Coordinates of N, CA, C and O in Angstrom, one line a residue:
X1 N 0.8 -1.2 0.0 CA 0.0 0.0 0.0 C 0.9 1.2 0.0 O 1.4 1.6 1.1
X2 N 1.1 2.1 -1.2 CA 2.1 2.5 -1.7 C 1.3 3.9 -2.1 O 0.1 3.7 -2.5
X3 N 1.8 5.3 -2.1 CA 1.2 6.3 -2.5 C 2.4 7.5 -2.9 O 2.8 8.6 -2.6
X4 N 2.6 6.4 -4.0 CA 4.1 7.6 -5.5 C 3.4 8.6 -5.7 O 2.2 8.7 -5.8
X5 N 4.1 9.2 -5.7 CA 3.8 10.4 -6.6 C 4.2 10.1 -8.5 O 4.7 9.1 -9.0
X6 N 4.0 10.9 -8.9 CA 3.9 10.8 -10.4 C 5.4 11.2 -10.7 O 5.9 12.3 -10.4
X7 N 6.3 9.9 -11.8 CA 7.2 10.4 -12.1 C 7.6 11.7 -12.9 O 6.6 12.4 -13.2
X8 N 8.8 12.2 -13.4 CA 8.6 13.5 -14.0 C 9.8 13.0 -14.7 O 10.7 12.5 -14.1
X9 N 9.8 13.2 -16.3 CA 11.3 13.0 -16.8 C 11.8 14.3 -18.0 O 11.2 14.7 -19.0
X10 N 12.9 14.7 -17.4 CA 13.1 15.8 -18.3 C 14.7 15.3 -19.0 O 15.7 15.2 -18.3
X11 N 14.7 15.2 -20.4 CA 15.8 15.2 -20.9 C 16.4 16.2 -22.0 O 15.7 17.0 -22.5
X12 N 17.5 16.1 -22.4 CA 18.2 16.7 -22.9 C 19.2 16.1 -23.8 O 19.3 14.9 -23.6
X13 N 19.8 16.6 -24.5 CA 20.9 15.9 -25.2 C 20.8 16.4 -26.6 O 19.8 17.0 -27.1
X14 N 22.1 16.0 -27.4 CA 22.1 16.3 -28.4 C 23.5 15.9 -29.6 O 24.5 16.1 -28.9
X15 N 23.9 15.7 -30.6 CA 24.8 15.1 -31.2 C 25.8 16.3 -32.2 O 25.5 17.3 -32.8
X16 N 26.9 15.6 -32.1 CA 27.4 16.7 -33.4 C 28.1 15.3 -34.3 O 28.5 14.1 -34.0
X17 N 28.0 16.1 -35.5 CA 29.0 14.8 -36.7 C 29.5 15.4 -37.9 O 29.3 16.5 -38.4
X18 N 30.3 14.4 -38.2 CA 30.8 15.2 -39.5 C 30.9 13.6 -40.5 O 31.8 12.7 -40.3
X19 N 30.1 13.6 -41.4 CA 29.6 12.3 -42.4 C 30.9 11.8 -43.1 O 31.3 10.7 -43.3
X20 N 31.5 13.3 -43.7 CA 33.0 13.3 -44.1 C 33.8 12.2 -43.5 O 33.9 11.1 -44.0
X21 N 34.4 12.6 -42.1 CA 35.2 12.1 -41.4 C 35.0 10.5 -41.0 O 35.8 9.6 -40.9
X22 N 33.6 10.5 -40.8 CA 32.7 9.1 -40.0 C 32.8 9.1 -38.7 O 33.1 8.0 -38.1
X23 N 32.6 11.0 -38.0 CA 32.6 10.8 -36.7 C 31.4 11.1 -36.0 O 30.4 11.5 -36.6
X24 N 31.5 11.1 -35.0 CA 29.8 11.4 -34.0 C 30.5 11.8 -32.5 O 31.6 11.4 -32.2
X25 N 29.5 12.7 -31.8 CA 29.9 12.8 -30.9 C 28.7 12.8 -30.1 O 27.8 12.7 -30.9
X26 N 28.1 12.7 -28.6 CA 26.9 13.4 -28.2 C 27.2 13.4 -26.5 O 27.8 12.8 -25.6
X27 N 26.4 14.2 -26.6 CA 26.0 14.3 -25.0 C 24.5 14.5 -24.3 O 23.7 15.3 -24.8
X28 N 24.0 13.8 -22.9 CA 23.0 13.3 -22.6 C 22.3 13.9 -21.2 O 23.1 13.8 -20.3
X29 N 21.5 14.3 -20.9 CA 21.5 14.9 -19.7 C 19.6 14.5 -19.1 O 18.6 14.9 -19.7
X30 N 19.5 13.9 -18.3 CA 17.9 13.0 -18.0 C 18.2 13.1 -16.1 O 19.0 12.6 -15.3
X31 N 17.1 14.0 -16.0 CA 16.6 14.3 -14.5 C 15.2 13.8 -14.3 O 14.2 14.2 -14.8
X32 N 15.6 12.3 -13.2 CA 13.9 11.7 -13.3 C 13.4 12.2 -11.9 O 14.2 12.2 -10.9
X33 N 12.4 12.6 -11.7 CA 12.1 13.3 -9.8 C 10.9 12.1 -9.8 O 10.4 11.7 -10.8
X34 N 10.8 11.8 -9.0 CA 10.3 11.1 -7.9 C 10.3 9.6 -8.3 O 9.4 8.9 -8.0
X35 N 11.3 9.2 -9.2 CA 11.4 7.8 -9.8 C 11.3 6.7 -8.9 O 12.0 6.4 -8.0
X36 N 10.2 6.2 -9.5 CA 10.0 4.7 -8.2 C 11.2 3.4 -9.2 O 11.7 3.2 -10.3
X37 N 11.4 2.7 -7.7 CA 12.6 1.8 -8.4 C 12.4 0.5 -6.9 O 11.8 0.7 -5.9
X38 N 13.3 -0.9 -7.3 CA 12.9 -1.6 -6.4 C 14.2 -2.0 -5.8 O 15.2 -2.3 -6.4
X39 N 14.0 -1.8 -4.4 CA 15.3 -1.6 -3.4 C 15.7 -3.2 -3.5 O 15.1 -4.2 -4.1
X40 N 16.7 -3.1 -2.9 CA 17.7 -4.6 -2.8 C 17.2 -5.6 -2.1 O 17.7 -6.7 -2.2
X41 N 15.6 -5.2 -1.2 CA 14.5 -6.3 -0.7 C 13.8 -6.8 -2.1 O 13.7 -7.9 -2.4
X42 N 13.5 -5.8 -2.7 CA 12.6 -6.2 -3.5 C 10.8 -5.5 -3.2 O 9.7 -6.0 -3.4
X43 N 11.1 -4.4 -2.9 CA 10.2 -3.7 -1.9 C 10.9 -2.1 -3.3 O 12.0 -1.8 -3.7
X44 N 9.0 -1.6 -3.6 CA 9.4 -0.6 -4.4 C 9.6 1.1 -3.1 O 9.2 1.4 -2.0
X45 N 10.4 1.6 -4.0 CA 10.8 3.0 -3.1 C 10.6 3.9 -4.1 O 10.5 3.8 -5.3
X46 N 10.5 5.0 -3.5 CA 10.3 6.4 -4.4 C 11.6 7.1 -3.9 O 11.9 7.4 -2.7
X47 N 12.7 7.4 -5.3 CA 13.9 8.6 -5.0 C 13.0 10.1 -5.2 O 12.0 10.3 -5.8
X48 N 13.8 10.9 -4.4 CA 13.3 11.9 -5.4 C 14.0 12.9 -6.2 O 13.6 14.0 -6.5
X49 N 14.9 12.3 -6.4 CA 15.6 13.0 -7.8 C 16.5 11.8 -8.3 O 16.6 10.8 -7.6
X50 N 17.2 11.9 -9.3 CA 18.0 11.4 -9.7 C 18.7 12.2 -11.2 O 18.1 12.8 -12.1
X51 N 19.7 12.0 -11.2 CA 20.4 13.0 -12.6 C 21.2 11.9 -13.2 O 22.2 11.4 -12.6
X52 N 20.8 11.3 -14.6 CA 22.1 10.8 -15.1 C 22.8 11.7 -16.5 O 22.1 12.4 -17.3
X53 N 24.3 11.5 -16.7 CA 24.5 12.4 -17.7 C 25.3 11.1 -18.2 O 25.6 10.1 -17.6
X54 N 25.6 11.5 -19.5 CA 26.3 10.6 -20.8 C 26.6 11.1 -21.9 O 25.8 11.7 -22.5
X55 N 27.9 11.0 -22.3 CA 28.6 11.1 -23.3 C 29.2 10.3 -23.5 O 29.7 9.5 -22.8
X56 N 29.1 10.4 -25.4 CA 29.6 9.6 -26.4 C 30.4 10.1 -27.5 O 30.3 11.3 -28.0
X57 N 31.4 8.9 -28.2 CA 32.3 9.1 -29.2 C 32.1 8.5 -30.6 O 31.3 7.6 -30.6
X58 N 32.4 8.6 -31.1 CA 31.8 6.9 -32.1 C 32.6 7.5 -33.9 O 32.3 8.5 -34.6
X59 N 33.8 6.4 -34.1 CA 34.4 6.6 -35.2 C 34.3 5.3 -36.0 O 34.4 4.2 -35.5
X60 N 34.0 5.8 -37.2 CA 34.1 4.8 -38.3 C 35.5 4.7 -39.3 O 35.9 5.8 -39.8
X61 N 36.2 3.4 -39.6 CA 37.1 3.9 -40.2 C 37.1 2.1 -41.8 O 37.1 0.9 -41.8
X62 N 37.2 3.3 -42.7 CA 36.5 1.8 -43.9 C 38.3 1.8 -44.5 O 39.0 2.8 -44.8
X63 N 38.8 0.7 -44.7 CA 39.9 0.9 -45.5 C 39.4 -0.6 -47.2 O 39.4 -1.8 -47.3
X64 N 39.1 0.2 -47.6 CA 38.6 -1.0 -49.0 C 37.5 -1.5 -48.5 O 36.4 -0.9 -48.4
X65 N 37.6 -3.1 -48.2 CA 36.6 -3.7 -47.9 C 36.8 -3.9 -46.4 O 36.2 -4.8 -45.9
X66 N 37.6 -3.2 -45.5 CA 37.5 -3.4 -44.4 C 36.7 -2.5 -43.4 O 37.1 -1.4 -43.5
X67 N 35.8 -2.8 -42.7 CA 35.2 -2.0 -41.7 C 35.8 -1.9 -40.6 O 36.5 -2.8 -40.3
X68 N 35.7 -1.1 -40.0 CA 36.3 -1.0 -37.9 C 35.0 0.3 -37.4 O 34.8 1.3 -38.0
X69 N 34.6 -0.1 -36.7 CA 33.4 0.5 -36.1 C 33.8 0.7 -34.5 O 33.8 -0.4 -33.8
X70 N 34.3 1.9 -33.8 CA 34.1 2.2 -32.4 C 33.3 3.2 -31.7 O 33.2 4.4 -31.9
X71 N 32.7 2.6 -30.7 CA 31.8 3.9 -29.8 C 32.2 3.3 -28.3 O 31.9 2.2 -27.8
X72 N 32.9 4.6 -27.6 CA 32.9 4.7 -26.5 C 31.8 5.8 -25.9 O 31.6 6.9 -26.2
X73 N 31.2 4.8 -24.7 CA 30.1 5.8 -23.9 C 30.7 5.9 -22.6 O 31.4 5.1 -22.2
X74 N 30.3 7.2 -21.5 CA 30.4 7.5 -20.5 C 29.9 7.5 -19.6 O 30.8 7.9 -18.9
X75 N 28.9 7.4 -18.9 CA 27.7 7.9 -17.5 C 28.2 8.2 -16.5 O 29.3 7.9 -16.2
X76 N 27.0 8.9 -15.6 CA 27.6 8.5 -14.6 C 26.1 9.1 -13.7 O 25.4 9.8 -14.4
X77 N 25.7 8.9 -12.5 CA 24.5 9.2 -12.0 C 24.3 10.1 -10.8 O 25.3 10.7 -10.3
X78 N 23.3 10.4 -10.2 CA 23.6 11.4 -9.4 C 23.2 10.6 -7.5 O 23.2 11.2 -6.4
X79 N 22.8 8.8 -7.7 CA 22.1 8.2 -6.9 C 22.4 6.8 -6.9 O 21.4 6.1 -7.2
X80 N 23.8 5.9 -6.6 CA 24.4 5.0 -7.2 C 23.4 3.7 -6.4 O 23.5 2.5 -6.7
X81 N 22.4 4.3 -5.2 CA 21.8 3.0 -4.4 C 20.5 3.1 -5.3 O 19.8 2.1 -5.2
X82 N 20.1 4.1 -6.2 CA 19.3 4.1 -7.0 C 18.9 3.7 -8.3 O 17.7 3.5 -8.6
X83 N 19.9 3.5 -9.1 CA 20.3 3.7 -10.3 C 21.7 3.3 -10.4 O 22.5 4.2 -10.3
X84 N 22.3 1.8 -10.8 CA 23.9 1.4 -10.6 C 23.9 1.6 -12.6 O 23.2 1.2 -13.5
X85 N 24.9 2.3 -12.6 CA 25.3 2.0 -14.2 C 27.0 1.3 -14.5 O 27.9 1.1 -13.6
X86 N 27.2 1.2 -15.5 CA 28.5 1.1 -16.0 C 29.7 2.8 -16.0 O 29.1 3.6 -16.7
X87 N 30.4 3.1 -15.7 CA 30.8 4.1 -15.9 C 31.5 4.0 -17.3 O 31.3 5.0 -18.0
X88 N 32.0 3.3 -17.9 CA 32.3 3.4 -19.4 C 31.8 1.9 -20.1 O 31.8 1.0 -19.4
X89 N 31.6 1.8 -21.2 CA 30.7 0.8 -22.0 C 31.8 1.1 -23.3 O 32.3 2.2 -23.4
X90 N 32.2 0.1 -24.0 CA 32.7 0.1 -25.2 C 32.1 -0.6 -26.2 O 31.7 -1.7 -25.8
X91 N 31.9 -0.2 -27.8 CA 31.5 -1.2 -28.2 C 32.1 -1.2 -29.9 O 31.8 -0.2 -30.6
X92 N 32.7 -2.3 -30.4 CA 33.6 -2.1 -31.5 C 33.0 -3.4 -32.7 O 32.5 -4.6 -32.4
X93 N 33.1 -3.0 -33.7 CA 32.8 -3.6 -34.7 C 33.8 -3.7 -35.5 O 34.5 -2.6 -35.7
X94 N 34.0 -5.1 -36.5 CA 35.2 -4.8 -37.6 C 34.4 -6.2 -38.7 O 34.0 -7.3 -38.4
X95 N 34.5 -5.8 -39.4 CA 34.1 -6.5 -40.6 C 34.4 -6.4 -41.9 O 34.9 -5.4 -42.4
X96 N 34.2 -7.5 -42.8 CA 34.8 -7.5 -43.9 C 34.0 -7.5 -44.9 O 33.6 -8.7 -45.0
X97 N 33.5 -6.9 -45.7 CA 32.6 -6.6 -46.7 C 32.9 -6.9 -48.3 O 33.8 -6.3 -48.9
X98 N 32.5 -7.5 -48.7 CA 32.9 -7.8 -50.3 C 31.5 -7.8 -51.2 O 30.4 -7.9 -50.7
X99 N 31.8 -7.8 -52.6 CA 30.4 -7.4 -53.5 C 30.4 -8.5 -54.1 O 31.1 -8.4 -55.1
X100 N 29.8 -10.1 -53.9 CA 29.9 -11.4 -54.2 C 29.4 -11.4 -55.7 O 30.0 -12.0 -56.5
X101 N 28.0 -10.7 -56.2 CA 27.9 -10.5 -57.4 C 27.6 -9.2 -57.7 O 27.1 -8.6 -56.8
X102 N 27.9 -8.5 -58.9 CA 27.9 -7.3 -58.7 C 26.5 -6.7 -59.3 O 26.1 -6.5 -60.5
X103 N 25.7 -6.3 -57.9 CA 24.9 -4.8 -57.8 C 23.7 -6.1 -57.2 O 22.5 -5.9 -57.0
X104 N 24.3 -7.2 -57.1 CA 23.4 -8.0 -56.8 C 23.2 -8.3 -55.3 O 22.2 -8.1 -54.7
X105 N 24.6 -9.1 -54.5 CA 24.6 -10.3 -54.0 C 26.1 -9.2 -53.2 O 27.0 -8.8 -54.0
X106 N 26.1 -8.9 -51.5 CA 27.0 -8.3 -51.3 C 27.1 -9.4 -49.4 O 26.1 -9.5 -48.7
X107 N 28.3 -10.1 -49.1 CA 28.5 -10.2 -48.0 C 29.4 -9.9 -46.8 O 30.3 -9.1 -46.9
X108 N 29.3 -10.3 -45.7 CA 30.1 -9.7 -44.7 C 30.5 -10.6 -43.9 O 29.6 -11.4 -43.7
X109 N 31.8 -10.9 -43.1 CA 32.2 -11.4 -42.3 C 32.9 -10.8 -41.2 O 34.0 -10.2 -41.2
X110 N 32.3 -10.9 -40.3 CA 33.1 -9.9 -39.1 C 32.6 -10.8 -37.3 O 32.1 -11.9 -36.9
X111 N 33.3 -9.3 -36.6 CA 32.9 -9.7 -35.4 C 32.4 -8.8 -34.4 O 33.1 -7.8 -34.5
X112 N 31.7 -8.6 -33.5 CA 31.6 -7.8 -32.7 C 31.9 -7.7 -31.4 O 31.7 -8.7 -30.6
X113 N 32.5 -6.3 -30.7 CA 32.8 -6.6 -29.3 C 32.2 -5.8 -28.7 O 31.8 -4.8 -29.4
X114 N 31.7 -5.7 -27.1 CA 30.7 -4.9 -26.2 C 32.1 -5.6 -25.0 O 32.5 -6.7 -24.8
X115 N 32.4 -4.0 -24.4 CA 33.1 -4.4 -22.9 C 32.1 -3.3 -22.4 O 31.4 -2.5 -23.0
X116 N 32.2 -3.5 -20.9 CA 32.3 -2.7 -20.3 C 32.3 -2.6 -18.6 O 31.8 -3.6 -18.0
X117 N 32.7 -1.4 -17.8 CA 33.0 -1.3 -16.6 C 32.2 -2.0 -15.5 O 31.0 -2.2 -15.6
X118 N 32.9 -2.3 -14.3 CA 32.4 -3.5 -13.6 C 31.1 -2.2 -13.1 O 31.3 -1.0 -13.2
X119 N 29.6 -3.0 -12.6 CA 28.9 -1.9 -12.1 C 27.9 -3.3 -11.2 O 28.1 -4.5 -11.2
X120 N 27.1 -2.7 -10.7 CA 26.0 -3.5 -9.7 C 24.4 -4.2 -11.0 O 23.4 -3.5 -11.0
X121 N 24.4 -5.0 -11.5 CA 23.4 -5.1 -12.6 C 22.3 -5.4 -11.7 O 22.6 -5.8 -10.6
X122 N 21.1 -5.3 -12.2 CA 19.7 -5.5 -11.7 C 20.0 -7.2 -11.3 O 20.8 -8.0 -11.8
X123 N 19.2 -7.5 -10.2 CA 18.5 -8.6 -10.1 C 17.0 -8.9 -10.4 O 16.1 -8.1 -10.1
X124 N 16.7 -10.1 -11.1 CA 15.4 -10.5 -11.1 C 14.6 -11.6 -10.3 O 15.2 -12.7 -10.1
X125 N 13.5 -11.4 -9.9 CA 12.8 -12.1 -9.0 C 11.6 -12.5 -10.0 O 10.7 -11.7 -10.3
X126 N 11.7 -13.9 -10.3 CA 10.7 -14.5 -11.2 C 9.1 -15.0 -10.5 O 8.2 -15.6 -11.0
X127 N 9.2 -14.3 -9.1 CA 8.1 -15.0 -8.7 C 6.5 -13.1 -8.8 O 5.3 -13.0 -9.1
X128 N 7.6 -11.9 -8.3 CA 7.3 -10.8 -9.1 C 7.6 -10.3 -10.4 O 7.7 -9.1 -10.7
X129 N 7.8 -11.1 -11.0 CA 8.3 -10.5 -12.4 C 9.1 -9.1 -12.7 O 9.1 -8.4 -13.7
X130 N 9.7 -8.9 -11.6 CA 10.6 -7.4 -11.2 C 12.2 -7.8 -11.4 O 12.7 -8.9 -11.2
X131 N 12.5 -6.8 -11.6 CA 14.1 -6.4 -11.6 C 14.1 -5.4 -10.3 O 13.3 -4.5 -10.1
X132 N 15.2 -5.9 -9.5 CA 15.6 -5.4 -8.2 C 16.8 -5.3 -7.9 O 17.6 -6.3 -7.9
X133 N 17.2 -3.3 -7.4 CA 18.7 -3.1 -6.7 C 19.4 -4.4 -6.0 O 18.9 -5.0 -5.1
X134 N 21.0 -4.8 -6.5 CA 21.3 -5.5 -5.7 C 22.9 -5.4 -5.6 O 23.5 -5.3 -6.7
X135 N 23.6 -5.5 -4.7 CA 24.8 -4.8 -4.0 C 25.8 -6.6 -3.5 O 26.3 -6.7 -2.4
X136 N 25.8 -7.4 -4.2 CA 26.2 -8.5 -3.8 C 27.1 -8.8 -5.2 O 28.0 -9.6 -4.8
X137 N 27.2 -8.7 -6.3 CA 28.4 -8.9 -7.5 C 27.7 -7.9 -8.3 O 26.6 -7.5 -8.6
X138 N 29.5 -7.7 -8.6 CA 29.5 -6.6 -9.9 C 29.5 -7.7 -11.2 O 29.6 -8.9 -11.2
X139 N 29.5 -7.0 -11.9 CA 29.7 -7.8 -13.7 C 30.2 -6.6 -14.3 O 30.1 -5.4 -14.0
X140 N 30.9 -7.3 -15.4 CA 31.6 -6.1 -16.3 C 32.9 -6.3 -16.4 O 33.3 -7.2 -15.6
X141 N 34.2 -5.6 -17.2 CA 35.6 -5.6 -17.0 C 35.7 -7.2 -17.8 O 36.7 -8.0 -17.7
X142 N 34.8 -7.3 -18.5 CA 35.2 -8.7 -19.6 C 34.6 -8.2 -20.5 O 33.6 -7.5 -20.3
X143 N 35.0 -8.4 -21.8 CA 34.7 -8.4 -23.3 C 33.6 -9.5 -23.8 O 33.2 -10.4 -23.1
X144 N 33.3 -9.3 -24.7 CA 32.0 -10.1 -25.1 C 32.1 -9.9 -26.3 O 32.4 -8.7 -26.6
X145 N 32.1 -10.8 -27.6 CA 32.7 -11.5 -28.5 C 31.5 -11.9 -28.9 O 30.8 -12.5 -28.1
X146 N 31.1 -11.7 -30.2 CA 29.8 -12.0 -31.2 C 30.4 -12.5 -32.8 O 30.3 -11.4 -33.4
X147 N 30.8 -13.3 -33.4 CA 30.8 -13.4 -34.6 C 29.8 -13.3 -35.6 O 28.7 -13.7 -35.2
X148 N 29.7 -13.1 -36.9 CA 28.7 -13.0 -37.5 C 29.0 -12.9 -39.4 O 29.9 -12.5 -40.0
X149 N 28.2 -13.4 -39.8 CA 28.1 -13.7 -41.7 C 27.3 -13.5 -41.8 O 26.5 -14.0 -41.0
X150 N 26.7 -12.4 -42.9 CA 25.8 -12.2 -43.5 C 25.6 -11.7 -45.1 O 26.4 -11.1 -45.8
X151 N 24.4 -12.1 -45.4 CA 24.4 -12.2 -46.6 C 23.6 -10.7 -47.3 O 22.6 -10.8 -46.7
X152 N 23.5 -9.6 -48.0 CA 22.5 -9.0 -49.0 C 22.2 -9.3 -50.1 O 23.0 -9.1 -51.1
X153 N 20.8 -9.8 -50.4 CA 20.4 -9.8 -52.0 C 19.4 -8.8 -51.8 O 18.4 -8.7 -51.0
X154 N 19.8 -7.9 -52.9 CA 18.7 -6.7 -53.4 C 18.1 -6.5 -52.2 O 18.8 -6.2 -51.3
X155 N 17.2 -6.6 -52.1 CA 16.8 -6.1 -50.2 C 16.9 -7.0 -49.0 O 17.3 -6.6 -47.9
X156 N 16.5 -8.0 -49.3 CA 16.6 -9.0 -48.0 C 18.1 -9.2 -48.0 O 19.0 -9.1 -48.8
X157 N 17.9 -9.6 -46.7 CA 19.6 -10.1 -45.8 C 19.3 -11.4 -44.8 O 18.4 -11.5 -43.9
X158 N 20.4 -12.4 -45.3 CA 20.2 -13.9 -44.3 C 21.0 -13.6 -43.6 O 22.1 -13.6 -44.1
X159 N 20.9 -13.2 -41.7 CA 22.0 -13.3 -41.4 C 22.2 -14.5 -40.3 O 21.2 -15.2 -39.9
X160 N 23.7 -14.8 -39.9 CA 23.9 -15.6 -39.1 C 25.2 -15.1 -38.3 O 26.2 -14.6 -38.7
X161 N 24.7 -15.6 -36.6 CA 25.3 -14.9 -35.8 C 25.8 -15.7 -34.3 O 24.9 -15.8 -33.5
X162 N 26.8 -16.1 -34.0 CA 27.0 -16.5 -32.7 C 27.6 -15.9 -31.8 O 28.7 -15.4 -31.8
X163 N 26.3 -16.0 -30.8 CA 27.0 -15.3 -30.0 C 27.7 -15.5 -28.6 O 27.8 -16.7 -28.2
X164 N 28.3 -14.4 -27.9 CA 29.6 -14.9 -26.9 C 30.6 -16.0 -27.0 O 31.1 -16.7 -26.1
X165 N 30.9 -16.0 -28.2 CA 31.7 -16.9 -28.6 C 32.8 -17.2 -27.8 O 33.4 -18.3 -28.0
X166 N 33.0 -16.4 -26.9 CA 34.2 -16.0 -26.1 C 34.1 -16.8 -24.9 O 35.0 -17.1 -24.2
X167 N 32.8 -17.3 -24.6 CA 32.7 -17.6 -23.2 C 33.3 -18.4 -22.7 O 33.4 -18.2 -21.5
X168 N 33.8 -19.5 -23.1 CA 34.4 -20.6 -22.3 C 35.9 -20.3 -21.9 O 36.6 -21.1 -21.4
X169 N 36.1 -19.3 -22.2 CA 37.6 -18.7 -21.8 C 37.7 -17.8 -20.7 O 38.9 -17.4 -20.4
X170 N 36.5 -17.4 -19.8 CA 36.3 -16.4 -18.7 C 36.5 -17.1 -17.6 O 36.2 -18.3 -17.6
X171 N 36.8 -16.8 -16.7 CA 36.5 -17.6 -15.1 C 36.4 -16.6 -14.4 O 37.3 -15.7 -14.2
X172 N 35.1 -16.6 -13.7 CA 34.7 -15.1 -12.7 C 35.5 -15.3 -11.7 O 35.6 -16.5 -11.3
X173 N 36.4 -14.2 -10.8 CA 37.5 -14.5 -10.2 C 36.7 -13.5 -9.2 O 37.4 -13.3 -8.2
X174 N 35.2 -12.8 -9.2 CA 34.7 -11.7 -8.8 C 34.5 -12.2 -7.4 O 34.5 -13.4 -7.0
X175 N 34.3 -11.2 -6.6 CA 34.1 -11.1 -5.0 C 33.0 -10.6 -4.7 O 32.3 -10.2 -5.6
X176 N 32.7 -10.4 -3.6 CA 31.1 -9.4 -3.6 C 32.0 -8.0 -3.0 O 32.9 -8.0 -2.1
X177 N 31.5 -6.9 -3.8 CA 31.6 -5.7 -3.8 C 31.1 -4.9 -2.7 O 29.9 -4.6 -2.8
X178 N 31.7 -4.6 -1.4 CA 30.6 -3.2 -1.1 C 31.2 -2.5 -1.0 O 30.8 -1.4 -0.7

């Protein structure tokens, strides 16, 4: 028996680029007031403020048929028992592009990577169907590894993708964090 008040979300943000170069830049600015969220019981609470800000980079670099795709992002929040994020996130692409028949039939072979900073991730509780604050392991500070082939004809695309390919090479060495 709970009586929130009504959240409020105001954001901001905005990008700069230059198509020339294949760069991007942006930055992000989101003040939520009275955001309901569910504490580390699993019991909802009302903050009443919270500020997160974010900035981002993101370069593309094509040499022939080679792609390389990077975006580094930043956050950071104003309520870390409220709101746990990553403080930096990376995520890179590189791929190999060739024109198999020409104007027809174009494919790609590459891979993709997502790292990012160790942080507190949600927990879920399958008996309320909620995601809930939780302060017992971080995750993050390992890379994540996606391979992938795909095909273009004229408009449709078959793709095929595996993912975490990486995983059997990790061993969590992690501790509980406070």
């Amino acid at each position: 028996s709970n009586s929130f008040v009504k959240e409020k979300w105001f954001m901001l943000g905005g990008t700069i680029g230059a198509d020339k170069w294949r760069f991007e830049a942006g930055y992000n600015l989101v003040r939520i007031n009275n955001y309901v969220y569910f504490d580390t019981t699993g019991v909802p609470k009302q903050a009443s403020g919270v500020t997160i800000t974010s900035a981002f980079v993101q370069k593309d670099i094509k040499l022939g048929g080679l792609h390389f795709t990077n975006r580094v992002v930043w956050q950071a929040n104003t309520n870390k028992n409220v709101i746990s994020l990553p403080t930096f996130s990376v995520f890179s692409a590189i791929f190999f592009e060739y024109e198999l028949v020409k104007n027809v039939l174009v494919g790609r072979l590459g891979a993709n990577v997502f790292y990012r900073s160790k942080f507190y991730a949600e927990a879920y509780t399958p008996a309320t169907g909620q995601f809930y604050n939780q302060r017992e392991k971080k995750i993050g500070e390992y890379p994540i590894v996606d391979g992938f082939v795909d095909f273009k004809w004229k408009r449709a695309v078959l793709f095929f993708k595996a993912d975490h390919i990486n995983q059997g090479g990790h061993t969590d060495q992690t501790t509980a964090d406070t």
